[in-house]
Coordinates of C-alpha atoms and ligand atoms in Angstrom, one line a residue:
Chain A
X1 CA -164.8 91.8 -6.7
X2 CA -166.5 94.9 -7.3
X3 CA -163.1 96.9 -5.8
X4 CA -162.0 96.4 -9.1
X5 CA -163.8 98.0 -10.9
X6 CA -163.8 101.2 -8.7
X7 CA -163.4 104.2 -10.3
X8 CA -159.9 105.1 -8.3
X9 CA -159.5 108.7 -8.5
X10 CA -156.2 110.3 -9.0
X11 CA -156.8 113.8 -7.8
X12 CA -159.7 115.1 -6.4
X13 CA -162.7 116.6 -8.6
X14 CA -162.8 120.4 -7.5
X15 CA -165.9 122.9 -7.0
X16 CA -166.1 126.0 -8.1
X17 CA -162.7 128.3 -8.1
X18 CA -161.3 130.1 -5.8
X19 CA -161.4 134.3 -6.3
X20 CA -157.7 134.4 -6.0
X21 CA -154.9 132.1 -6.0
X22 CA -151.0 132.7 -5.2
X23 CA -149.9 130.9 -8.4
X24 CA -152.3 129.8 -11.4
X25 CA -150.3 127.2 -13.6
X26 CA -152.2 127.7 -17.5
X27 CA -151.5 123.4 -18.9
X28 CA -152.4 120.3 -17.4
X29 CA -149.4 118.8 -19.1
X30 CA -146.2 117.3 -17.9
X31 CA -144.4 121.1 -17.1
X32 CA -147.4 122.3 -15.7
X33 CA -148.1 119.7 -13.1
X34 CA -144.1 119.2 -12.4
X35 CA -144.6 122.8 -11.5
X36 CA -147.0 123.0 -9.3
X37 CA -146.1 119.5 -7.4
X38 CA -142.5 120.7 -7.0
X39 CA -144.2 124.2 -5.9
X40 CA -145.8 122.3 -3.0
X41 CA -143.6 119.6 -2.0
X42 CA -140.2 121.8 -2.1
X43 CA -141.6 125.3 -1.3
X44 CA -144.9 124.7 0.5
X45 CA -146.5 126.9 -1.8
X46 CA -149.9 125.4 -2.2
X47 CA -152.2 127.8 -2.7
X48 CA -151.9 127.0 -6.7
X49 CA -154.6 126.2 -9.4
X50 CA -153.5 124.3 -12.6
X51 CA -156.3 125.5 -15.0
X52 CA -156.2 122.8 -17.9
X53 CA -158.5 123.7 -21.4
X54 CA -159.7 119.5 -22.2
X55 CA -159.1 116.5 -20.1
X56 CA -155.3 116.4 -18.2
X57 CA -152.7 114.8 -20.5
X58 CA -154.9 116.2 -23.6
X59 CA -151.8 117.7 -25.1
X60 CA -148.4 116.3 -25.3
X61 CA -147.8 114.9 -22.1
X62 CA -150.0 112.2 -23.2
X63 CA -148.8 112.0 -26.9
X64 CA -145.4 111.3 -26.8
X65 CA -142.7 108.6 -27.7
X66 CA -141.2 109.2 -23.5
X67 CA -138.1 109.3 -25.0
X68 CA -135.9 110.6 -21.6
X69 CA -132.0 111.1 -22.3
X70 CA -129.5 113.8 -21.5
X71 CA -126.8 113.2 -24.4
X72 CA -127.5 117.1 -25.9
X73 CA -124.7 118.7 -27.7
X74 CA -124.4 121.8 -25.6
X75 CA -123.3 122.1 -22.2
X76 CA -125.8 124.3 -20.9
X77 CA -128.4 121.4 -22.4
X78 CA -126.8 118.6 -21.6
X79 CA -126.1 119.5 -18.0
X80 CA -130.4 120.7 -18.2
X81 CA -130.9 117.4 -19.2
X82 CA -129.0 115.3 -16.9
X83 CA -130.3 117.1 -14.0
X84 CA -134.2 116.0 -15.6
X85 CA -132.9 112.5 -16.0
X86 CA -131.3 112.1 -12.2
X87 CA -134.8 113.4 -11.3
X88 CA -136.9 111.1 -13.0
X89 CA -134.4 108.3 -11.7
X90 CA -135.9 108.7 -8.7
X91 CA -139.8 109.9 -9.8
X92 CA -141.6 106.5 -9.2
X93 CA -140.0 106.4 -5.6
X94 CA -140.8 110.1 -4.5
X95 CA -144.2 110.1 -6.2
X96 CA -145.2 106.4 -4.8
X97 CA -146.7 105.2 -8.7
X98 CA -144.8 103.0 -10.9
X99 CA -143.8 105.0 -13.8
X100 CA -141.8 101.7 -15.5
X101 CA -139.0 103.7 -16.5
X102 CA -136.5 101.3 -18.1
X103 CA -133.4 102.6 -19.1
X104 CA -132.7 100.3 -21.6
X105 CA -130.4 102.6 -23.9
X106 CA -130.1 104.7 -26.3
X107 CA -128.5 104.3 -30.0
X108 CA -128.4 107.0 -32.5
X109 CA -127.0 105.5 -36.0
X110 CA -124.6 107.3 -38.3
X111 CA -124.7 106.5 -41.6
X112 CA -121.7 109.2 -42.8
X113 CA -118.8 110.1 -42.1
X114 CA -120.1 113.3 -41.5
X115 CA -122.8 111.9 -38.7
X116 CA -119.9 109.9 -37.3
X117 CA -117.4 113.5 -36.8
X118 CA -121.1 114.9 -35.0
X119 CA -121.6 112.1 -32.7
X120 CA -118.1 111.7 -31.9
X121 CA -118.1 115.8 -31.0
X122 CA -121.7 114.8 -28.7
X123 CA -119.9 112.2 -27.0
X124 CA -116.9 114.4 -25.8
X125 CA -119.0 117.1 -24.8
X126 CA -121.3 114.2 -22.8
X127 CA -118.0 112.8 -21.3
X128 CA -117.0 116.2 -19.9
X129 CA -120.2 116.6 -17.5
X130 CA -120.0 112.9 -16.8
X131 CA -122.8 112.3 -18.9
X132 CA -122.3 108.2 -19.7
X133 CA -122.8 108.3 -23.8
X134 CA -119.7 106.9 -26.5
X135 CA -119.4 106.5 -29.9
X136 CA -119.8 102.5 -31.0
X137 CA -118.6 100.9 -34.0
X138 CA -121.0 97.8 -35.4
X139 CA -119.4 95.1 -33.0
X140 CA -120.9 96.6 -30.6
X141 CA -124.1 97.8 -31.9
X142 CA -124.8 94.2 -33.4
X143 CA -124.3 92.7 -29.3
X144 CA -126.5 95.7 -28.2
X145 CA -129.4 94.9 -30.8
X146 CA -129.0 91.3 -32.8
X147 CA -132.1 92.2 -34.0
X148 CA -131.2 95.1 -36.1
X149 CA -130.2 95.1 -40.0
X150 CA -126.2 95.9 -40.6
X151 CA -125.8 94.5 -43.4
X152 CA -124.2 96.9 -46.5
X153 CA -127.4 95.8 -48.4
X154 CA -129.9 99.1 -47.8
X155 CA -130.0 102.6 -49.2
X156 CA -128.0 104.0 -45.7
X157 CA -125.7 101.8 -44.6
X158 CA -124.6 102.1 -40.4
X159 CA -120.9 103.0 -40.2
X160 CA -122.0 103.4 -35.8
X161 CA -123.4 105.0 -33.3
X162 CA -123.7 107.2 -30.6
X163 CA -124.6 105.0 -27.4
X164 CA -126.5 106.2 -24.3
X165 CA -127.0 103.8 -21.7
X166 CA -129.2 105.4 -19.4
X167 CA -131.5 106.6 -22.1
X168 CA -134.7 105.2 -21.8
X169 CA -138.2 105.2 -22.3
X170 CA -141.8 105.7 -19.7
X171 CA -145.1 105.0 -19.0
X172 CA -146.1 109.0 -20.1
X173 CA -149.8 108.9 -18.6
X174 CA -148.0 107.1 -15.2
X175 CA -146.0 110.4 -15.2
X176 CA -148.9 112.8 -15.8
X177 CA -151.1 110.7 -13.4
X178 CA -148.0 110.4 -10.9
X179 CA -147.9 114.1 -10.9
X180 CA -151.0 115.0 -10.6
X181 CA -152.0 113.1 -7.6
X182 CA -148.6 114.1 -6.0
X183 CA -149.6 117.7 -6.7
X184 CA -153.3 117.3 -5.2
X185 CA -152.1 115.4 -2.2
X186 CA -150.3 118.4 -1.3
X187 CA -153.7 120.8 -1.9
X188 CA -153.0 122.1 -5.5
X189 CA -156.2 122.7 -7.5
X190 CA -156.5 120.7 -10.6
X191 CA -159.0 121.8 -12.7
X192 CA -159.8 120.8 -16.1
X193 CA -161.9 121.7 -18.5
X194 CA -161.1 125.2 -17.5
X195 CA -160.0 127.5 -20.5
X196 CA -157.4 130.6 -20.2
X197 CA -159.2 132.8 -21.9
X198 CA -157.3 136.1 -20.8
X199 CA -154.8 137.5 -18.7
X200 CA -155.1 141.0 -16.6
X201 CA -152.2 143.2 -16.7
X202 CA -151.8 146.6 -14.5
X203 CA -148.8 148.4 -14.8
X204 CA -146.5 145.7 -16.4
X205 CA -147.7 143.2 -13.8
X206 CA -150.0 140.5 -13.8
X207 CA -153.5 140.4 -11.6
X208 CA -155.0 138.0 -12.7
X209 CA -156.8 135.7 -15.4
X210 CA -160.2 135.0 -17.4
X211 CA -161.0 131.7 -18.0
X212 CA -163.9 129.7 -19.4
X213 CA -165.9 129.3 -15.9
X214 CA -164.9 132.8 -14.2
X215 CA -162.2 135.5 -13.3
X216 CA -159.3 134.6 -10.5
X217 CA -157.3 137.0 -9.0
X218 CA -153.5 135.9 -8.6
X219 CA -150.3 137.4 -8.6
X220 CA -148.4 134.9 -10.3
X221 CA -149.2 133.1 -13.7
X222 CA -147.0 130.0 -15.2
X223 CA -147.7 129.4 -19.1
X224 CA -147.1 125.4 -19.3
X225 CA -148.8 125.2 -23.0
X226 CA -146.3 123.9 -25.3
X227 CA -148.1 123.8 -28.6
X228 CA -150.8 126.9 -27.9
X229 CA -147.8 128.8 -26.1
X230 CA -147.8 131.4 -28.5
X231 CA -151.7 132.0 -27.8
X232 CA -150.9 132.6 -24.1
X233 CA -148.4 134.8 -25.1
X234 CA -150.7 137.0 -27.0
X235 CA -152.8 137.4 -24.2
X236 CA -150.2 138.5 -21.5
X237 CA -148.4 140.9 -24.6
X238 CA -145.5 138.5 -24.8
X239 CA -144.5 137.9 -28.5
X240 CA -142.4 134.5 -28.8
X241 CA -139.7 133.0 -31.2
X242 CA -142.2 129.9 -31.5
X243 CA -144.0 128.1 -34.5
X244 CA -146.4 125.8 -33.9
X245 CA -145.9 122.3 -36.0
X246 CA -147.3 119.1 -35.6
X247 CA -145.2 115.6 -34.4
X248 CA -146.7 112.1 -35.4
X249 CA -146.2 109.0 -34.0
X250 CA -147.8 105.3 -34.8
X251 CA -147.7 101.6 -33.0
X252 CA -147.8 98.4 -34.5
X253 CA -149.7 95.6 -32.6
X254 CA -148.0 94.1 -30.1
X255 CA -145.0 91.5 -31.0
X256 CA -142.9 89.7 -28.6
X257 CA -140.5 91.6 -26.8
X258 CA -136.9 91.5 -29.3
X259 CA -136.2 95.5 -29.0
X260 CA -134.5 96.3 -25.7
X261 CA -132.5 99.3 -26.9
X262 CA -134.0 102.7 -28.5
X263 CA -132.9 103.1 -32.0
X264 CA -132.7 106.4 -33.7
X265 CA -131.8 107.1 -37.8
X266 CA -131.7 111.1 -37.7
X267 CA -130.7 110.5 -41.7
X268 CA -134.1 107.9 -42.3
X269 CA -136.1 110.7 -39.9
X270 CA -137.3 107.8 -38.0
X271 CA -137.3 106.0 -34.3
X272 CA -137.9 103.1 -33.0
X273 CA -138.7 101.5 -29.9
X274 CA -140.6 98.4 -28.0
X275 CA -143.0 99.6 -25.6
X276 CA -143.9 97.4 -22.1
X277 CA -147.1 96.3 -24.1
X278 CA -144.2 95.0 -27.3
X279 CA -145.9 97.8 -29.5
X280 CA -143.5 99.0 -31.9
X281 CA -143.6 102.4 -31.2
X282 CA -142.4 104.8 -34.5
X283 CA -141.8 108.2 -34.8
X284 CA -140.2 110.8 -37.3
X285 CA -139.7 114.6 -37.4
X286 CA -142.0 117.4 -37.1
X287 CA -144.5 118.6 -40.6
X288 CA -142.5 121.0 -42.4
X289 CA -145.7 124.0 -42.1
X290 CA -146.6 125.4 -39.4
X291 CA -150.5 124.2 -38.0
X292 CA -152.6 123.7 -34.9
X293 CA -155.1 121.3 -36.3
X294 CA -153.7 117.4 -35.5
X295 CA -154.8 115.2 -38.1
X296 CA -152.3 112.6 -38.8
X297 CA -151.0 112.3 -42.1
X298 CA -150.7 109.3 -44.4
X299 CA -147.4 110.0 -46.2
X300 CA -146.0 109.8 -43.0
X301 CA -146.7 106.4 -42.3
X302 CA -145.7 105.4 -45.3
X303 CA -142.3 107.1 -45.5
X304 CA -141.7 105.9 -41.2
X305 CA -143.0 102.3 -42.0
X306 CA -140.6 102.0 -44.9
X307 CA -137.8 103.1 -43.4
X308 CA -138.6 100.8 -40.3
X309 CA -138.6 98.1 -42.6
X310 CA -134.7 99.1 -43.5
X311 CA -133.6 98.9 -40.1
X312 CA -136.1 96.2 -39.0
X313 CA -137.0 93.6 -42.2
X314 CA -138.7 91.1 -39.6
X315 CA -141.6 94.0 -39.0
X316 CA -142.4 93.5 -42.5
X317 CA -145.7 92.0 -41.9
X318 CA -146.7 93.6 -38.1
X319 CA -150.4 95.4 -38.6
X320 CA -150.3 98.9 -37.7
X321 CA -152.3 99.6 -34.4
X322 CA -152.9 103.5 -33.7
X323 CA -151.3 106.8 -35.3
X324 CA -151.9 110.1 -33.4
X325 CA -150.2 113.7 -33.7
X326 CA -149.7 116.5 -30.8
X327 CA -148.4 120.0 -31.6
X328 CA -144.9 121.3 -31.2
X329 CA -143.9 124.5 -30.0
X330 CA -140.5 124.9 -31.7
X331 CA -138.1 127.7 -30.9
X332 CA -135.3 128.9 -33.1
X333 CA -132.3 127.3 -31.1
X334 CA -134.1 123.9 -30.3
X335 CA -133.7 124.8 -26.9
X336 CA -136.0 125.9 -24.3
X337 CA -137.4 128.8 -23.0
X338 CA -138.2 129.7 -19.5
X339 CA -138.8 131.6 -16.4
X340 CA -139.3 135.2 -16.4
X341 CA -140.9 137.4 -19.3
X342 CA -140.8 141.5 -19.6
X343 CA -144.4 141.2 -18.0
X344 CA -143.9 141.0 -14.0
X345 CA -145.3 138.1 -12.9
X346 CA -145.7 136.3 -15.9
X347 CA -143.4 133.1 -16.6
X348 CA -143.1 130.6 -19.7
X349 CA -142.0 127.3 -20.4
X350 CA -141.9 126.8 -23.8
X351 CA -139.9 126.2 -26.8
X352 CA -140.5 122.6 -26.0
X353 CA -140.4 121.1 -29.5
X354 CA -140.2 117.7 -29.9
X355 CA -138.1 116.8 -26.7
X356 CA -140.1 118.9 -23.7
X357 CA -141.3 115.7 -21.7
X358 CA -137.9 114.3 -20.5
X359 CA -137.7 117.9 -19.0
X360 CA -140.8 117.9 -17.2
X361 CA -139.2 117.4 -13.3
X362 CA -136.1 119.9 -13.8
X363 CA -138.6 122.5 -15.2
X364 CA -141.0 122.0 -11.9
X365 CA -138.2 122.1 -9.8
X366 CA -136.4 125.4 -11.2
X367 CA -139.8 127.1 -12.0
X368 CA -140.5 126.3 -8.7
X369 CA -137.6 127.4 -7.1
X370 CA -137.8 130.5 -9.4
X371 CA -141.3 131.3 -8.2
X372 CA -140.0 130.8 -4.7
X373 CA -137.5 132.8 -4.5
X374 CA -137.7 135.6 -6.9
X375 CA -134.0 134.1 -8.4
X376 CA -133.7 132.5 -11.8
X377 CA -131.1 129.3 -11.2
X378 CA -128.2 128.9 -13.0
X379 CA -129.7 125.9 -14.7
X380 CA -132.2 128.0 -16.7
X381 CA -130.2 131.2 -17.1
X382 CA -129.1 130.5 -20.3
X383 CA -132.6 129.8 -21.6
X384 CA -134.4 133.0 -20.9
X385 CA -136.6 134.5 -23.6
X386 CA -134.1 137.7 -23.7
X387 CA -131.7 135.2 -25.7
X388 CA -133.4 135.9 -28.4
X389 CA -133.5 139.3 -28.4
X390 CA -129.4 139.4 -28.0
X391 CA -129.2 136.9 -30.3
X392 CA -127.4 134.4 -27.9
X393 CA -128.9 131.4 -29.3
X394 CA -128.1 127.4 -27.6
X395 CA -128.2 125.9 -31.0
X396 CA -129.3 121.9 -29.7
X397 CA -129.6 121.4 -33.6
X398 CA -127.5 118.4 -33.9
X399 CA -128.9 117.2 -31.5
X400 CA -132.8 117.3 -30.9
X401 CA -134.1 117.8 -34.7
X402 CA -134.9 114.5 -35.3
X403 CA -133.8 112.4 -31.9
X404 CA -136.5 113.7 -29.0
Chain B
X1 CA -154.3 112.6 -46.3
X2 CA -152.2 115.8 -45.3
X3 CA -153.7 118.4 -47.2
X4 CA -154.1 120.1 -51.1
X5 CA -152.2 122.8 -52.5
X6 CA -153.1 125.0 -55.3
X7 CA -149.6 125.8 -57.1
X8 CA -150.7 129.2 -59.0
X9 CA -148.6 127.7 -61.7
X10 CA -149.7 124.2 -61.6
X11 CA -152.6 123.4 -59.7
X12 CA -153.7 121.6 -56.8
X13 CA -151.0 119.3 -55.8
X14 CA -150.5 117.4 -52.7
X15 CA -148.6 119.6 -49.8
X16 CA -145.5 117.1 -49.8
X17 CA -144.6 118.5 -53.4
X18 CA -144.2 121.8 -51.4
X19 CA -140.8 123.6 -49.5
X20 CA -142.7 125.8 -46.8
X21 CA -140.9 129.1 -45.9
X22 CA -142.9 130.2 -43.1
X23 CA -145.2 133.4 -43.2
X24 CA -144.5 136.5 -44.2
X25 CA -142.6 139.1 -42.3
X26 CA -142.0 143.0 -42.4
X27 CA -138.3 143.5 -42.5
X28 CA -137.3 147.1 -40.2
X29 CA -136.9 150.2 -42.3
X30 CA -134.4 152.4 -42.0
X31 CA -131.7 151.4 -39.6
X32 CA -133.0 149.0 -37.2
X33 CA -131.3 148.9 -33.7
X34 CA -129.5 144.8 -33.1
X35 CA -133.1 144.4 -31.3
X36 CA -135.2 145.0 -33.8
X37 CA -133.4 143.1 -36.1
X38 CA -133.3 140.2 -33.5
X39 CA -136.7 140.5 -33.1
X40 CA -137.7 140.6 -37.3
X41 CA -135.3 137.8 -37.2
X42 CA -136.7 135.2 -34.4
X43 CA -140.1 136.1 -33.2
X44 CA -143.3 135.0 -35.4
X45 CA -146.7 135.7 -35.2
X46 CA -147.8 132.0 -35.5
X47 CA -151.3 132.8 -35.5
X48 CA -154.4 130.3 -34.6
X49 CA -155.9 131.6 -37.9
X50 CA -155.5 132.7 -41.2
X51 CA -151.9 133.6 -42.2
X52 CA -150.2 134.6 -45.2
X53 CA -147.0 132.6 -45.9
X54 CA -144.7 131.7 -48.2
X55 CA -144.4 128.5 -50.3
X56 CA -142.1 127.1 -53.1
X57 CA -142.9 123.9 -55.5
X58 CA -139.8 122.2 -55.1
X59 CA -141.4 119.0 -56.8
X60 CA -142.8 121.0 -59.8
X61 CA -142.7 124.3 -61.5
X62 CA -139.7 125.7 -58.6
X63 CA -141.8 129.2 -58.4
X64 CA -142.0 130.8 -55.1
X65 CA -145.9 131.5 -54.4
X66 CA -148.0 132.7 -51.5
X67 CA -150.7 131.1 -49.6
X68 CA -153.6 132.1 -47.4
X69 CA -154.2 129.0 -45.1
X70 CA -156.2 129.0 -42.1
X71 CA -153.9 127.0 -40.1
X72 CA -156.4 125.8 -37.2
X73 CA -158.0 123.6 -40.4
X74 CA -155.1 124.1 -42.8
X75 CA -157.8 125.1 -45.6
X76 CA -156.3 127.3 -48.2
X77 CA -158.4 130.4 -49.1
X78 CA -155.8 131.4 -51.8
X79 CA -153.0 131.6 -53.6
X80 CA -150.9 134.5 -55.9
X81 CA -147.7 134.9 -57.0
X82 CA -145.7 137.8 -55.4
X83 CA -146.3 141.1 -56.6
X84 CA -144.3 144.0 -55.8
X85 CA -146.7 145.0 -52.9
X86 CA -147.1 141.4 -51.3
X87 CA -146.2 141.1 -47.5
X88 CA -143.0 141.3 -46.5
X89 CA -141.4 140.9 -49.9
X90 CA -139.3 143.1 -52.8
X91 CA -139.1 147.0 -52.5
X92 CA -138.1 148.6 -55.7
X93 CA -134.7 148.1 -55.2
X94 CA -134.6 145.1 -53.9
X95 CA -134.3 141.9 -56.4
X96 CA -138.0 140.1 -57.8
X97 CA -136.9 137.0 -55.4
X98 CA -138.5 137.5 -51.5
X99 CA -136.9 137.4 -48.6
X100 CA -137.4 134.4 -47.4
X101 CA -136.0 132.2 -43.8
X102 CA -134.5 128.7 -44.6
X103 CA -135.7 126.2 -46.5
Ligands
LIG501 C1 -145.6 112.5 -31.2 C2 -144.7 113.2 -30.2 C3 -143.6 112.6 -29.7 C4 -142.8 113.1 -28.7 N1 -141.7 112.4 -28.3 C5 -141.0 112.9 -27.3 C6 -139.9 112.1 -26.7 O1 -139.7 111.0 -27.1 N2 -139.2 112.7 -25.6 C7 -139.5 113.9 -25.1 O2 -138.8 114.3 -24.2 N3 -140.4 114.7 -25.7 C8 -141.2 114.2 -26.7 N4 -142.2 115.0 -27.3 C9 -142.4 116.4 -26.8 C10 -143.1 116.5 -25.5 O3 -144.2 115.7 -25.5 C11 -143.5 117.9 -25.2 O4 -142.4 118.8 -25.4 C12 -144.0 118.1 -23.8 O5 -145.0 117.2 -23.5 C13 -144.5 119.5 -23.6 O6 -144.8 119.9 -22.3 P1 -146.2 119.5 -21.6 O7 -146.3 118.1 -21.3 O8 -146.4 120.4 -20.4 O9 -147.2 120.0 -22.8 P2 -148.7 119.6 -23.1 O10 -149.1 118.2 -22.6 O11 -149.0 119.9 -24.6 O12 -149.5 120.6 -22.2 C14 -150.0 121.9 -22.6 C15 -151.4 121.9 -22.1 O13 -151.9 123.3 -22.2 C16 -153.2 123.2 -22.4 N5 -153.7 124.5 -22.8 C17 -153.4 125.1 -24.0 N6 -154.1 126.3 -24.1 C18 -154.7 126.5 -22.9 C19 -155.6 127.5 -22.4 N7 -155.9 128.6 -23.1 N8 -156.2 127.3 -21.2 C20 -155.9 126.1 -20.5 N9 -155.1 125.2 -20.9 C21 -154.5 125.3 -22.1 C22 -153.4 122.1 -23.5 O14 -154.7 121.6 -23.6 C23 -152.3 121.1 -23.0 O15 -152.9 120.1 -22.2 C24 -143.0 114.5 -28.2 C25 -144.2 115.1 -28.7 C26 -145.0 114.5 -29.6 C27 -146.2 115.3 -30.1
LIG502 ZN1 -146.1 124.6 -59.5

């Protein structure tokens, strides 16, 4: 009886740190624990400390609406995504934890003619790499969700929709949790509570880095912090193309399970989806204004709940549960950015957004690989931070401003 | 509650009644090679702090104003109307309206 209640601990609780480490990974979120698991378990590289600022999962990672799809309208994004997806196909198997991933679908509603032309231009592109995503007219969309309000009787009427079928949504703290025990298994450091609070440069390389609880010595240092990226930046002398927003979310209490697909209205700014628990779980587009304090906001709810309440009339009277933000790190392009800076030694993944968490596996696994081998992969190459600079931008626009 | 702003024109009025425009940015003089220009162009500041940045009352008077917010608390120490020595705005030459990314 009293097994259950033992505290189980994912990863182990650490000492002191180490003087010097090969690789010190600056996030305890979802790219920075991807990172260093894929660091041990592909490259036996294990003599790595992720230094995390709060508790791990504080940021993002632990925040967001685990929306995981690879229907992007470039090809260098949608083949990025595709490759995160296949990975996390296969996550709860390689990292022995249940994640509950549940591909259940994905629809993203048009509601012009304009939004039809876009998806139908997504859908080729998809079709090209083998990426399973079609346009569907309201036939279809009324056998994929019954539930859902066609009729011509709203402010934006559906004309169709994009359709995803191995979108799906996941248990994010299974995936932070999942990560991190995968990562300490293979004798990664986890530390949190552990603030960056510097990073030593000589001669255009880095030597190391000050944190909150003492100075390490290391070689290689991997900036995993979305939202405070910029910060980081500043530190190593890296400026970035990022702003810093924040991304809200809310649940209602739980209702039985009617919602097996995940709905997306880019025109209402809203999505929808039914989590494992039969939360409603709602979400919109990032605050206009850039800002690193997360306080939720009420106009939000009010604008997401209403036009919930277009899509879904039978929510009408659910009780709102939680609302929460995170912060954003958005880059020009809606794209990415990763792997090396003009500082030796230094890497990023940033320019996350509002989308960053379905990427978490393909970003450990090319950082990894990267870190490895001294070679970006082709993956990545087209989302270096010298894009910016030769203004050869990946413009995801159309397709990660208001879907994550 | 997001948070108050104080239109220079009109007041204190909620933040939703606001276009925001980003902070303010220092165009290259003279002729600037394609990477400064990229650079002016893409990379911000975003500073943990205060920053001066640019705002518009789309829901009101339509002036362009700026603000001093400090955006780890999003408390606004102050607002103006441009002036022809205001950040990253008009030279001389250059028309009253500033510069300003997207909307
Ligand atoms: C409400 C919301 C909904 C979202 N929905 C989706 C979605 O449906 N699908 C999707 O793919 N993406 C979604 N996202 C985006 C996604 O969550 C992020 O892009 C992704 O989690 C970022 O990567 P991460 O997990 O590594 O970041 P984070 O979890 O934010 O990790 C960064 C970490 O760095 C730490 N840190 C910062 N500064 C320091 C320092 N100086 N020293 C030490 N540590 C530091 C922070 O504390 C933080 O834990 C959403 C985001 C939000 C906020
Ligand atoms: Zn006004």
């Amino acid at each position: 009886m009293r097994d259950i209640f033992r505290t189980r601990r994912m990863w182990r609780r650490r000492g002191e740190l180490k003087p010097r480490y090969d690789v010190v990974v600056i996030g305890g979120g979802s790219h920075g624990l991807a990172t260093a698991y894929y660091l041990a378990k592909n490259h036996g590289i294990t003599n790595v400390a992720v230094l995390e600022k709060s508790y791990i999962g504080s940021g993002a990672a632990g925040r967001n609406t685990t929306i995981i799809r690879a229907n992007y309208r470039t090809p260098e994004g949608a083949e990025f995504y595709r490759s995160s997806v296949e990975l996390y196909e296969h996550l709860s198997l390689d990292l022995d934890f249940n994640l509950l991933f549940s591909q259940q679908g994905h629809l993203t509603l048009a509601h012009s003619d304009r939004a039809m032309i876009t998806m139908a231009e997504r859908a080729e592109v998809n079709q090209l790499l083998g990426i399973d995503s079609r346009l569907v007219y309201n036939d279809e969309t009324a056998r994929l969700c019954p539930e859902l309000n066609l009729s011509d009787d709203v402010t934006w009427p559906i004309l169709g929709a994009l359709y995803h079928p191995p979108g799906g949504i996941i248990r994010h703290d299974a995936v932070v949790w999942g990560l991190a025990r995968g990562a300490d298994r293979r004798g990664v450091e986890i530390h949190p509570y552990t603030e960056v609070t510097g990073i030593e440069r000589s001669n255009g390389r880095v030597t190391g880095v000050k944190t909150t609880r003492g100075e390490i010595a290391c070689d290689t240092v991997i900036s995993a912090t979305a939202g405070w990226s910029t910060l980081i930046g500043d530190m190593a002398g890296v400026p970035l193309p990022i702003t810093t927003h924040i991304l809200q979310a809310f649940v209602t209490e739980p209702l039985k399970p009617f919602l097996h697909v995940i709905i997306v209205s880019s025109q209402m700014h809203v999505y929808i989806s039914q989590t494992d628990r039969g939360e409603f779980l709602i979400g919109a587009e990032i605050e206009p204004y850039t800002t690193y304090r997360g306080t939720s906001t009420f106009p939000f709810l009010e604008y997401s709940a209403r036009h919930t309440l277009e899509l879904f009339p039978q929510l009408e009277s659910a009780k709102v549960l939680r609302q929460w933000t995170g912060l954003c790190d958005i880059s020009p392009d809606y794209s990415p950015i990763l792997g090396l800076t003009e500082v030796d030694g230094f890497l990023i993944s940033c320019g996350w957004g509002t989308y960053g968490f379905k990427a978490a596996p393909i970003v450990g696994t090319t950082l990894a690989e990267l870190v490895a081998t001294g070679r970006t992969p082709q993956l990545i190459a087209p989302f270096t931070l010298e894009r910016f600079y030769t203004d050869t931008l990946v413009s995801e626009l159309a397709a990660a401003a208001v879907s994550h | 509650m997001s948070f108050l702003l104080p239109c220079p024109n009109c007041g204190p009025r909620d933040v939703d009644e606001f276009a925001y425009a980003g902070e303010t940015t220092e165009r290259p003089q003279g002729t600037p090679s394609p990477r400064e220009l990229a650079s002016y162009i893409h990379f911000r500041r975003n500073a943990a702090g205060v920053q001066r940045e640019w705002w518009y009352h789309r829901f009101g008077c339509e002036l362009w104003f700026l603000a001093e917010r400090d955006t780890r608390t999003n408390e606004v120490l102050k607002t103006e109307l441009p002036s022809t020595d205001a950040a990253g705005s008009p030279t001389p030459h250059e028309p009253a309206t500033p510069d300003t990314p997207a909307v």
